[in-house]
CSV table of C-alpha atoms in Angstrom, one decimal:
chain,number,residue,atom,x,y,z
A,1,MET,CA,75.9,65.5,76.0
A,2,THR,CA,75.3,62.3,78.6
A,3,HIS,CA,77.4,61.6,81.4
A,4,GLU,CA,79.4,58.8,81.7
A,5,SER,CA,77.7,57.1,84.9
A,6,ALA,CA,74.5,57.8,83.7
A,7,VAL,CA,73.3,54.5,82.3
A,8,PRO,CA,69.4,54.2,80.8
A,9,GLY,CA,67.6,52.4,83.5
A,10,GLU,CA,69.5,53.3,86.3
A,11,THR,CA,68.9,56.2,88.7
A,12,PRO,CA,70.8,58.9,89.2
A,13,LEU,CA,73.0,59.2,92.7
A,14,GLY,CA,71.3,61.9,94.9
A,15,ILE,CA,72.9,64.7,96.3
A,16,ASP,CA,73.6,63.0,99.5
A,17,ALA,CA,74.5,59.4,98.0
A,18,LEU,CA,76.9,61.9,95.8
A,19,LEU,CA,78.4,63.5,99.3
A,20,GLU,CA,79.4,60.0,100.5
A,21,GLN,CA,81.0,59.3,96.9
A,22,VAL,CA,83.2,61.3,98.0
A,23,ARG,CA,83.8,62.1,101.2
A,24,ALA,CA,85.0,58.5,101.7
A,25,GLY,CA,87.6,59.8,98.8
A,26,TYR,CA,89.4,62.1,102.0
A,27,ARG,CA,90.2,63.5,105.5
A,28,ARG,CA,87.5,66.2,106.4
A,29,ILE,CA,89.0,67.8,109.4
A,30,GLU,CA,87.1,70.1,112.2
A,31,ALA,CA,87.4,73.9,112.7
A,32,ARG,CA,90.3,73.5,115.3
A,33,GLU,CA,92.2,71.7,113.2
A,34,ALA,CA,92.3,74.1,110.7
A,35,HIS,CA,92.9,76.5,113.1
A,36,GLU,CA,96.0,75.4,114.1
A,37,GLU,CA,97.1,73.7,110.1
A,38,ALA,CA,96.4,78.0,109.5
A,39,ARG,CA,98.3,79.5,111.9
A,40,SER,CA,101.3,77.2,111.8
A,41,GLY,CA,100.6,77.5,107.9
A,42,GLU,CA,100.7,74.3,106.9
A,43,ALA,CA,97.2,74.8,105.5
A,44,LEU,CA,95.8,77.0,103.1
A,45,LEU,CA,92.3,78.7,105.1
A,46,VAL,CA,90.5,78.9,101.0
A,47,ASP,CA,86.9,80.7,101.4
A,48,ILE,CA,84.0,79.6,98.6
A,49,ARG,CA,81.1,81.7,100.2
A,50,TYR,CA,79.2,84.4,98.2
A,51,ALA,CA,79.8,87.4,98.9
A,52,ALA,CA,76.3,87.9,100.6
A,53,LEU,CA,77.6,85.3,103.4
A,54,ARG,CA,81.1,87.2,103.7
A,55,GLU,CA,79.4,90.4,104.0
A,56,ARG,CA,75.7,89.3,107.1
A,57,ASP,CA,78.7,87.1,108.4
A,58,GLY,CA,82.5,88.4,108.8
A,59,LEU,CA,85.5,86.3,107.4
A,60,ILE,CA,87.5,84.2,108.9
A,61,PRO,CA,91.5,86.6,109.1
A,62,GLY,CA,93.7,85.1,106.6
A,63,ALA,CA,91.7,82.9,104.6
A,64,VAL,CA,91.9,83.4,100.8
A,65,VAL,CA,88.4,84.2,99.5
A,66,VAL,CA,87.6,82.4,95.7
A,67,GLU,CA,84.6,82.5,94.3
A,68,ARG,CA,82.9,78.7,93.7
A,69,ASN,CA,83.3,79.3,90.5
A,70,GLU,CA,86.6,79.7,90.4
A,71,LEU,CA,88.5,77.5,92.7
A,72,GLU,CA,89.8,75.3,90.0
A,73,TRP,CA,91.4,78.1,88.0
A,74,ARG,CA,93.1,79.7,90.8
A,75,LEU,CA,94.1,76.5,92.7
A,76,ASP,CA,95.1,74.7,89.9
A,77,PRO,CA,99.3,75.0,89.9
A,78,GLN,CA,99.9,73.8,86.0
A,79,GLY,CA,97.1,77.1,85.4
A,80,SER,CA,97.1,80.1,84.1
A,81,HIS,CA,95.2,82.2,86.6
A,82,ARG,CA,96.3,81.0,89.6
A,83,LEU,CA,97.4,82.9,92.8
A,84,PRO,CA,100.4,82.6,93.8
A,85,GLU,CA,100.2,80.4,97.1
A,86,ALA,CA,99.2,77.3,94.2
A,87,THR,CA,102.7,76.6,94.7
A,88,GLY,CA,101.8,72.8,93.5
A,89,HIS,CA,100.0,69.7,94.1
A,90,ASP,CA,101.3,69.0,98.0
A,91,LEU,CA,99.4,72.7,98.7
A,92,ARG,CA,98.0,71.8,102.0
A,93,VAL,CA,93.5,73.3,101.2
A,94,VAL,CA,90.8,73.3,104.4
A,95,VAL,CA,87.7,74.4,101.7
A,96,ILE,CA,84.9,76.7,103.2
A,97,CYS,CA,81.6,76.7,102.6
A,98,ASN,CA,78.6,78.2,104.9
A,99,GLU,CA,77.9,74.9,106.0
A,100,GLY,CA,80.1,72.5,104.9
A,101,TYR,CA,79.0,71.1,102.3
A,102,ALA,CA,79.1,72.9,98.8
A,103,SER,CA,82.8,72.4,99.7
A,104,SER,CA,82.6,68.6,100.0
A,105,LEU,CA,82.4,69.2,96.1
A,106,ALA,CA,84.9,71.6,95.8
A,107,ALA,CA,87.4,70.0,97.2
A,108,ALA,CA,86.5,66.8,95.3
A,109,SER,CA,87.6,68.3,92.8
A,110,LEU,CA,91.0,69.4,93.7
A,111,HIS,CA,91.7,66.1,94.4
A,112,GLN,CA,90.4,65.9,91.2
A,113,LEU,CA,93.0,68.3,89.6
A,114,GLY,CA,95.9,66.9,91.3
A,115,LEU,CA,95.9,68.8,94.7
A,116,HIS,CA,96.0,65.3,97.7
A,117,ARG,CA,96.4,67.3,100.1
A,118,ALA,CA,92.5,69.1,100.0
A,119,THR,CA,89.9,68.6,102.1
A,120,ASP,CA,87.8,70.8,103.5
A,121,LEU,CA,85.5,72.0,106.7
A,122,VAL,CA,83.1,69.9,108.7
A,123,GLY,CA,80.0,72.3,109.3
A,124,GLY,CA,81.4,74.9,107.4
A,125,PHE,CA,81.6,78.7,108.2
A,126,GLN,CA,78.9,78.1,110.4
A,127,ALA,CA,81.0,75.3,113.0
A,128,TRP,CA,84.3,78.0,112.4
A,129,ARG,CA,82.2,80.7,113.6
A,130,ALA,CA,80.1,78.0,116.0
A,131,GLU,CA,83.4,77.2,117.8
A,132,GLY,CA,84.8,80.8,119.3
A,133,LEU,CA,87.2,80.7,116.7
A,134,PRO,CA,88.1,84.1,115.2
A,135,VAL,CA,86.2,86.4,113.2
A,136,ALA,CA,85.9,89.5,111.2
A,137,SER,CA,84.3,91.4,110.2
A,138,VAL,CA,83.5,93.1,106.4
A,139,THR,CA,84.5,96.8,105.8
A,140,SER,CA,82.8,98.5,103.1
A,141,SER,CA,84.6,101.0,101.8
């Protein structure tokens, strides 16, 4: 199986160029803006960090945790496995990873599903925490 952008003799696009390309397709937001949008009910924060990072660093109160490999299925408004919050293609989604790299690719994937207001958090969870925004400890049961 070949990828449609793979052309024999051409150098494949590297990850840095890919990030630059996908980020050019939408406006990323900073931690304080994401916090305000979430507080006002304008945006749904979606934490895609894996469990070990959430356990180590904590959670953003009110953020929905969706593992990266389930993101598209959970947020597609037309999908049978969608979250109750995935109400339509106008949903404002702010994807949050650890440092703001994987979230950019995830936001671009959500755009392909028609979630045209999806974005990601510049600097990820680490930027959120560095701004002194709310973080809750993960409680073990």
